[in-house]
């Protein structure tokens, strides 16, 4: 893919491919023993053969680049258990039928497990509904394994970092609306954190990522989350020469 990237430092930081020892040390520090055990088992099974470095360190999770025994590229997302982030997660779990059985949200470790499973199940729904997203491989404990999207070990850029012509941005705006429509109508999901930060630009198309907080459309706050997604998308594409729909028209198109 011949994607033009703004060459600022933030972009470079997002696209590091780590092969050297110092990076391995950083990887080690964030992994507690429970996660190491889990990874060890995955190595034994051949699901993982190497972990080559960190793609992203975020507030909620770190993402690592790995390969399976048969050389398939994998992204490993490891969720944080910090108190600060798990308080915020509750409102995305409470209020929908899929998580009625979850009672112990006050235990950060259990909460993170639910969070990883939630992202896995949401990625499955996207796959089944025909929305481009990383194919989920497995979730367990604090981690999620999914298809890595990128080329030659370099993660695909976020949509915010892709340099787009006006005509390309018009095409992507339509693509984005179609994605939101499909998510709602085919997958019965509202992303709830959709923006240029949680879409990758890969081979000329948009890929949806980061769906741990995505809710079923019957969730009691789904409409509020959807309105917010519509807002973010509209604000992003307004920066280009795109004739965007009104917020209400977009919202109605998706929900009617
Ligand atoms: P968070 O925002 O909670 O840290 P994300 O799921 O958005 O977690 O992932 C963080 C970053 O990791 C993304 O912005 C993207 O750059 C990278 N990333 C996540 N999943 C993949 C993937 N499957 N393939 C390539 N890069 C990925
Ligand atoms: Mn994200």
Short mmCIF file of N, CA and C in Angstrom, two decimals, residues 105-232:
data_model
loop_
_atom_site.label_atom_id
_atom_site.label_comp_id
_atom_site.label_asym_id
_atom_site.label_seq_id
_atom_site.Cartn_x
_atom_site.Cartn_y
_atom_site.Cartn_z
N UNK A 105 -18.02 -6.35 38.96
CA UNK A 105 -17.31 -5.31 38.22
C UNK A 105 -16.35 -4.52 39.11
N UNK A 106 -16.47 -4.71 40.42
CA UNK A 106 -15.58 -3.97 41.30
C UNK A 106 -14.20 -4.62 41.38
N UNK A 107 -14.09 -5.84 40.88
CA UNK A 107 -12.78 -6.50 40.86
C UNK A 107 -12.11 -6.21 39.52
N UNK A 108 -11.03 -5.38 39.56
CA UNK A 108 -10.42 -4.94 38.30
C UNK A 108 -9.98 -6.09 37.40
N UNK A 109 -9.52 -7.18 38.01
CA UNK A 109 -9.02 -8.27 37.19
C UNK A 109 -10.16 -8.95 36.42
N UNK A 110 -11.29 -9.14 37.13
CA UNK A 110 -12.44 -9.76 36.45
C UNK A 110 -13.02 -8.81 35.41
N UNK A 111 -13.03 -7.54 35.77
CA UNK A 111 -13.54 -6.52 34.85
C UNK A 111 -12.76 -6.53 33.55
N UNK A 112 -11.46 -6.63 33.65
CA UNK A 112 -10.63 -6.62 32.45
C UNK A 112 -10.88 -7.86 31.59
N UNK A 113 -11.15 -8.98 32.26
CA UNK A 113 -11.46 -10.21 31.54
C UNK A 113 -12.74 -10.02 30.72
N UNK A 114 -13.75 -9.44 31.37
CA UNK A 114 -15.00 -9.17 30.66
C UNK A 114 -14.75 -8.22 29.49
N UNK A 115 -13.91 -7.24 29.72
CA UNK A 115 -13.59 -6.24 28.71
C UNK A 115 -12.95 -6.89 27.48
N UNK A 116 -12.00 -7.79 27.72
CA UNK A 116 -11.32 -8.49 26.61
C UNK A 116 -12.32 -9.37 25.86
N UNK A 117 -13.18 -10.06 26.61
CA UNK A 117 -14.19 -10.91 25.97
C UNK A 117 -15.17 -10.08 25.17
N UNK A 118 -15.48 -8.92 25.69
CA UNK A 118 -16.42 -8.03 25.02
C UNK A 118 -15.83 -7.59 23.67
N UNK A 119 -14.57 -7.20 23.67
CA UNK A 119 -13.95 -6.80 22.41
C UNK A 119 -13.92 -7.97 21.42
N UNK A 120 -13.60 -9.16 21.95
CA UNK A 120 -13.56 -10.34 21.09
C UNK A 120 -14.94 -10.58 20.47
N UNK A 121 -15.97 -10.55 21.28
CA UNK A 121 -17.31 -10.83 20.77
C UNK A 121 -17.77 -9.74 19.80
N UNK A 122 -17.38 -8.50 20.05
CA UNK A 122 -17.72 -7.42 19.12
C UNK A 122 -16.99 -7.57 17.79
N UNK A 123 -15.73 -8.00 17.83
CA UNK A 123 -14.99 -8.22 16.58
C UNK A 123 -15.64 -9.34 15.78
N UNK A 124 -16.13 -10.37 16.47
CA UNK A 124 -16.85 -11.46 15.80
C UNK A 124 -18.08 -10.93 15.08
N UNK A 125 -18.83 -10.08 15.78
CA UNK A 125 -20.03 -9.51 15.17
C UNK A 125 -19.68 -8.70 13.93
N UNK A 126 -18.58 -7.96 13.99
CA UNK A 126 -18.17 -7.17 12.83
C UNK A 126 -17.83 -8.09 11.67
N UNK A 127 -17.11 -9.17 11.98
CA UNK A 127 -16.75 -10.13 10.94
C UNK A 127 -18.02 -10.70 10.29
N UNK A 128 -18.97 -11.09 11.14
CA UNK A 128 -20.19 -11.70 10.62
C UNK A 128 -21.04 -10.70 9.84
N UNK A 129 -20.98 -9.44 10.23
CA UNK A 129 -21.79 -8.43 9.55
C UNK A 129 -21.09 -7.81 8.35
N UNK A 130 -19.89 -8.29 8.04
CA UNK A 130 -19.19 -7.81 6.86
C UNK A 130 -18.57 -6.43 7.01
N UNK A 131 -18.20 -6.06 8.23
CA UNK A 131 -17.48 -4.80 8.44
C UNK A 131 -16.00 -5.11 8.58
N UNK A 132 -15.17 -4.41 7.79
CA UNK A 132 -13.72 -4.66 7.86
C UNK A 132 -13.16 -4.29 9.22
N UNK A 133 -12.55 -5.30 9.87
CA UNK A 133 -11.97 -5.12 11.20
C UNK A 133 -10.96 -6.25 11.39
N UNK A 134 -10.07 -6.16 12.37
CA UNK A 134 -9.15 -7.27 12.58
C UNK A 134 -9.92 -8.55 12.92
N UNK A 135 -9.53 -9.65 12.31
CA UNK A 135 -10.19 -10.93 12.61
C UNK A 135 -9.75 -11.36 14.01
N UNK A 136 -10.74 -11.65 14.89
CA UNK A 136 -10.36 -12.04 16.25
C UNK A 136 -9.81 -13.47 16.28
N UNK A 137 -8.79 -13.72 17.07
CA UNK A 137 -8.21 -15.06 17.16
C UNK A 137 -8.58 -15.70 18.49
N UNK A 138 -8.27 -15.05 19.59
CA UNK A 138 -8.73 -15.54 20.88
C UNK A 138 -8.63 -14.45 21.94
N UNK A 139 -9.42 -14.61 23.01
CA UNK A 139 -9.25 -13.73 24.15
C UNK A 139 -9.12 -14.60 25.38
N UNK A 140 -8.31 -14.15 26.32
CA UNK A 140 -8.15 -14.92 27.54
C UNK A 140 -7.49 -14.04 28.57
N UNK A 141 -8.07 -14.00 29.76
CA UNK A 141 -7.48 -13.17 30.80
C UNK A 141 -7.44 -11.72 30.36
N UNK A 142 -6.27 -11.13 30.39
CA UNK A 142 -6.14 -9.71 30.07
C UNK A 142 -5.85 -9.47 28.61
N UNK A 143 -5.86 -10.50 27.80
CA UNK A 143 -5.39 -10.23 26.45
C UNK A 143 -6.30 -10.72 25.33
N UNK A 144 -6.08 -10.09 24.20
CA UNK A 144 -6.84 -10.42 22.99
C UNK A 144 -5.83 -10.57 21.85
N UNK A 145 -5.97 -11.67 21.12
CA UNK A 145 -5.15 -11.86 19.93
C UNK A 145 -6.02 -11.64 18.71
N UNK A 146 -5.51 -10.86 17.78
CA UNK A 146 -6.28 -10.60 16.56
C UNK A 146 -5.34 -10.49 15.37
N UNK A 147 -5.91 -10.51 14.21
CA UNK A 147 -5.15 -10.32 12.98
C UNK A 147 -4.43 -8.96 13.03
N UNK A 148 -3.17 -8.96 12.62
CA UNK A 148 -2.42 -7.72 12.53
C UNK A 148 -2.69 -7.08 11.16
N UNK A 149 -2.97 -5.78 11.15
CA UNK A 149 -3.21 -5.11 9.88
C UNK A 149 -2.10 -4.12 9.60
N UNK A 150 -1.39 -4.35 8.54
CA UNK A 150 -0.27 -3.50 8.18
C UNK A 150 0.51 -4.16 7.05
N UNK A 151 1.68 -3.60 6.77
CA UNK A 151 2.50 -4.21 5.74
C UNK A 151 3.94 -4.28 6.21
N UNK A 152 4.56 -5.38 5.95
CA UNK A 152 5.97 -5.63 6.31
C UNK A 152 6.24 -5.35 7.79
N UNK A 153 5.31 -5.69 8.63
CA UNK A 153 5.52 -5.49 10.06
C UNK A 153 5.20 -4.09 10.55
N UNK A 154 4.81 -3.21 9.64
CA UNK A 154 4.44 -1.85 10.05
C UNK A 154 2.92 -1.77 10.15
N UNK A 155 2.44 -1.34 11.31
CA UNK A 155 1.00 -1.21 11.49
C UNK A 155 0.43 -0.18 10.52
N UNK A 156 -0.75 -0.45 10.01
CA UNK A 156 -1.43 0.52 9.16
C UNK A 156 -1.64 1.82 9.95
N UNK A 157 -1.57 2.97 9.30
CA UNK A 157 -1.74 4.23 10.04
C UNK A 157 -3.19 4.43 10.47
N UNK A 158 -3.36 5.19 11.53
CA UNK A 158 -4.71 5.62 11.91
C UNK A 158 -5.23 6.56 10.81
N UNK A 159 -6.53 6.63 10.69
CA UNK A 159 -7.11 7.52 9.68
C UNK A 159 -6.64 8.96 9.89
N UNK A 160 -6.45 9.37 11.14
CA UNK A 160 -6.03 10.74 11.41
C UNK A 160 -4.65 11.04 10.82
N UNK A 161 -3.83 10.02 10.61
CA UNK A 161 -2.48 10.22 10.10
C UNK A 161 -2.35 9.98 8.60
N UNK A 162 -3.43 9.55 7.97
CA UNK A 162 -3.37 9.33 6.53
C UNK A 162 -3.49 10.68 5.82
N UNK A 163 -2.68 10.88 4.80
CA UNK A 163 -2.80 12.12 4.02
C UNK A 163 -3.74 11.83 2.85
N UNK A 164 -4.89 12.53 2.85
CA UNK A 164 -5.95 12.20 1.90
C UNK A 164 -6.17 13.34 0.92
N UNK A 165 -6.39 13.00 -0.32
CA UNK A 165 -6.83 14.02 -1.27
C UNK A 165 -8.31 14.29 -1.00
N UNK A 166 -8.83 15.39 -1.53
CA UNK A 166 -10.25 15.68 -1.32
C UNK A 166 -11.13 14.60 -1.91
N UNK A 167 -10.76 14.10 -3.08
CA UNK A 167 -11.64 13.10 -3.70
C UNK A 167 -11.58 11.80 -2.90
N UNK A 168 -10.41 11.45 -2.37
CA UNK A 168 -10.31 10.25 -1.53
C UNK A 168 -11.10 10.43 -0.24
N UNK A 169 -11.05 11.62 0.34
CA UNK A 169 -11.77 11.83 1.59
C UNK A 169 -13.29 11.72 1.37
N UNK A 170 -13.76 12.14 0.19
CA UNK A 170 -15.20 11.99 -0.11
C UNK A 170 -15.57 10.52 -0.19
N UNK A 171 -14.71 9.73 -0.81
CA UNK A 171 -14.97 8.28 -0.90
C UNK A 171 -14.97 7.66 0.50
N UNK A 172 -14.01 8.07 1.33
CA UNK A 172 -13.91 7.48 2.67
C UNK A 172 -15.07 7.93 3.57
N UNK A 173 -15.56 9.14 3.35
CA UNK A 173 -16.73 9.59 4.12
C UNK A 173 -17.92 8.67 3.85
N UNK A 174 -18.14 8.39 2.56
CA UNK A 174 -19.24 7.46 2.23
C UNK A 174 -18.99 6.08 2.82
N UNK A 175 -17.73 5.65 2.74
CA UNK A 175 -17.38 4.33 3.29
C UNK A 175 -17.67 4.29 4.79
N UNK A 176 -17.35 5.38 5.45
CA UNK A 176 -17.54 5.47 6.89
C UNK A 176 -19.03 5.40 7.26
N UNK A 177 -19.85 6.08 6.48
CA UNK A 177 -21.30 6.04 6.73
C UNK A 177 -21.83 4.63 6.53
N UNK A 178 -21.31 3.98 5.50
CA UNK A 178 -21.74 2.60 5.24
C UNK A 178 -21.33 1.70 6.41
N UNK A 179 -20.12 1.92 6.93
CA UNK A 179 -19.64 1.14 8.07
C UNK A 179 -20.58 1.33 9.27
N UNK A 180 -20.94 2.60 9.54
CA UNK A 180 -21.81 2.87 10.69
C UNK A 180 -23.18 2.23 10.48
N UNK A 181 -23.66 2.29 9.23
CA UNK A 181 -24.96 1.68 8.93
C UNK A 181 -24.91 0.18 9.15
N UNK A 182 -23.87 -0.45 8.62
CA UNK A 182 -23.72 -1.90 8.76
C UNK A 182 -23.54 -2.30 10.22
N UNK A 183 -22.74 -1.54 10.95
CA UNK A 183 -22.52 -1.86 12.37
C UNK A 183 -23.86 -1.87 13.09
N UNK A 184 -24.67 -0.87 12.81
CA UNK A 184 -25.94 -0.74 13.51
C UNK A 184 -26.97 -1.77 13.04
N UNK A 185 -27.06 -1.92 11.72
CA UNK A 185 -28.15 -2.73 11.16
C UNK A 185 -27.80 -4.20 10.96
N UNK A 186 -26.55 -4.51 10.69
CA UNK A 186 -26.16 -5.91 10.47
C UNK A 186 -25.54 -6.52 11.73
N UNK A 187 -24.75 -5.72 12.44
CA UNK A 187 -24.05 -6.25 13.63
C UNK A 187 -24.77 -5.89 14.92
N UNK A 188 -25.76 -5.03 14.82
CA UNK A 188 -26.50 -4.53 15.99
C UNK A 188 -25.57 -3.90 17.03
N UNK A 189 -24.60 -3.14 16.54
CA UNK A 189 -23.63 -2.53 17.46
C UNK A 189 -23.54 -1.03 17.25
N UNK A 190 -23.24 -0.33 18.34
CA UNK A 190 -22.82 1.06 18.25
C UNK A 190 -21.39 1.10 18.77
N UNK A 191 -20.49 1.68 17.98
CA UNK A 191 -19.06 1.64 18.34
C UNK A 191 -18.79 2.33 19.67
N UNK A 192 -19.35 3.52 19.83
CA UNK A 192 -19.25 4.29 21.08
C UNK A 192 -17.89 4.94 21.33
N UNK A 193 -16.95 4.76 20.43
CA UNK A 193 -15.70 5.55 20.49
C UNK A 193 -15.15 5.69 19.07
N UNK A 194 -16.06 5.90 18.13
CA UNK A 194 -15.65 5.95 16.73
C UNK A 194 -15.08 7.33 16.41
N UNK A 195 -13.88 7.33 15.87
CA UNK A 195 -13.25 8.58 15.45
C UNK A 195 -12.07 8.23 14.57
N UNK A 196 -11.38 9.24 14.07
CA UNK A 196 -10.20 9.01 13.21
C UNK A 196 -9.07 8.33 13.97
N UNK A 197 -9.20 8.24 15.32
CA UNK A 197 -8.19 7.55 16.12
C UNK A 197 -8.43 6.04 16.17
N UNK A 198 -9.66 5.63 15.93
CA UNK A 198 -9.99 4.21 16.03
C UNK A 198 -10.41 3.61 14.69
N UNK A 199 -9.87 4.20 13.63
CA UNK A 199 -10.02 3.61 12.31
C UNK A 199 -8.62 3.60 11.69
N UNK A 200 -8.28 2.49 11.08
CA UNK A 200 -7.00 2.41 10.39
C UNK A 200 -7.26 2.61 8.90
N UNK A 201 -6.24 3.12 8.22
CA UNK A 201 -6.32 3.30 6.78
C UNK A 201 -5.39 2.26 6.15
N UNK A 202 -6.00 1.26 5.53
CA UNK A 202 -5.22 0.11 5.05
C UNK A 202 -5.65 -0.27 3.64
N UNK A 203 -4.71 -0.33 2.73
CA UNK A 203 -5.01 -0.64 1.32
C UNK A 203 -6.15 0.21 0.77
N UNK A 204 -6.15 1.47 1.13
CA UNK A 204 -7.14 2.40 0.57
C UNK A 204 -8.51 2.34 1.22
N UNK A 205 -8.66 1.49 2.26
CA UNK A 205 -9.97 1.39 2.91
C UNK A 205 -9.87 1.63 4.41
N UNK A 206 -11.04 1.81 5.00
CA UNK A 206 -11.13 2.03 6.44
C UNK A 206 -11.31 0.69 7.15
N UNK A 207 -10.56 0.54 8.24
CA UNK A 207 -10.71 -0.63 9.10
C UNK A 207 -11.07 -0.16 10.49
N UNK A 208 -12.13 -0.74 11.03
CA UNK A 208 -12.58 -0.35 12.37
C UNK A 208 -11.79 -1.12 13.42
N UNK A 209 -11.28 -0.42 14.43
CA UNK A 209 -10.61 -1.10 15.54
C UNK A 209 -11.15 -0.58 16.87
N UNK A 210 -10.63 -1.15 17.96
CA UNK A 210 -10.89 -0.68 19.31
C UNK A 210 -12.38 -0.73 19.66
N UNK A 211 -12.94 -1.93 19.66
CA UNK A 211 -14.38 -2.08 19.90
C UNK A 211 -14.70 -2.65 21.28
N UNK A 212 -13.76 -2.51 22.22
CA UNK A 212 -14.04 -3.05 23.56
C UNK A 212 -15.24 -2.35 24.21
N UNK A 213 -15.40 -1.07 23.91
CA UNK A 213 -16.52 -0.34 24.53
C UNK A 213 -17.80 -0.36 23.68
N UNK A 214 -17.73 -0.95 22.48
CA UNK A 214 -18.92 -0.95 21.62
C UNK A 214 -20.06 -1.70 22.29
N UNK A 215 -21.27 -1.17 22.16
CA UNK A 215 -22.42 -1.75 22.86
C UNK A 215 -23.46 -2.26 21.87
N UNK A 216 -24.26 -3.19 22.34
CA UNK A 216 -25.41 -3.64 21.56
C UNK A 216 -26.34 -2.44 21.37
N UNK A 217 -27.06 -2.42 20.24
CA UNK A 217 -27.88 -1.23 20.00
C UNK A 217 -29.06 -1.13 20.95
N UNK A 218 -29.32 -2.20 21.74
CA UNK A 218 -30.35 -2.13 22.76
C UNK A 218 -29.83 -1.59 24.10
N UNK A 219 -28.54 -1.36 24.20
CA UNK A 219 -27.98 -0.78 25.42
C UNK A 219 -28.68 0.55 25.73
N UNK A 220 -28.91 0.80 27.02
CA UNK A 220 -29.74 1.96 27.37
C UNK A 220 -29.13 3.31 26.93
N UNK A 221 -27.82 3.37 26.72
CA UNK A 221 -27.22 4.62 26.25
C UNK A 221 -26.78 4.59 24.79
N UNK A 222 -27.22 3.57 24.07
CA UNK A 222 -26.73 3.37 22.69
C UNK A 222 -26.95 4.61 21.82
N UNK A 223 -28.12 5.25 21.96
CA UNK A 223 -28.44 6.39 21.08
C UNK A 223 -27.53 7.58 21.38
N UNK A 224 -27.24 7.77 22.65
CA UNK A 224 -26.32 8.85 23.05
C UNK A 224 -24.92 8.56 22.48
N UNK A 225 -24.48 7.31 22.57
CA UNK A 225 -23.16 6.95 22.02
C UNK A 225 -23.14 7.12 20.51
N UNK A 226 -24.24 6.75 19.86
CA UNK A 226 -24.28 6.85 18.39
C UNK A 226 -24.22 8.31 17.94
N UNK A 227 -24.95 9.16 18.66
CA UNK A 227 -24.91 10.60 18.34
C UNK A 227 -23.49 11.14 18.44
N UNK A 228 -22.79 10.69 19.47
CA UNK A 228 -21.42 11.13 19.66
C UNK A 228 -20.51 10.62 18.52
N UNK A 229 -20.72 9.38 18.11
CA UNK A 229 -19.95 8.85 16.97
C UNK A 229 -20.22 9.68 15.71
N UNK A 230 -21.49 9.99 15.48
CA UNK A 230 -21.86 10.81 14.31
C UNK A 230 -21.15 12.16 14.36
N UNK A 231 -21.13 12.75 15.54
CA UNK A 231 -20.41 14.01 15.75
C UNK A 231 -18.95 13.93 15.38
N UNK A 232 -18.27 12.92 15.89
CA UNK A 232 -16.83 12.76 15.65
C UNK A 232 -16.52 12.61 14.17
#
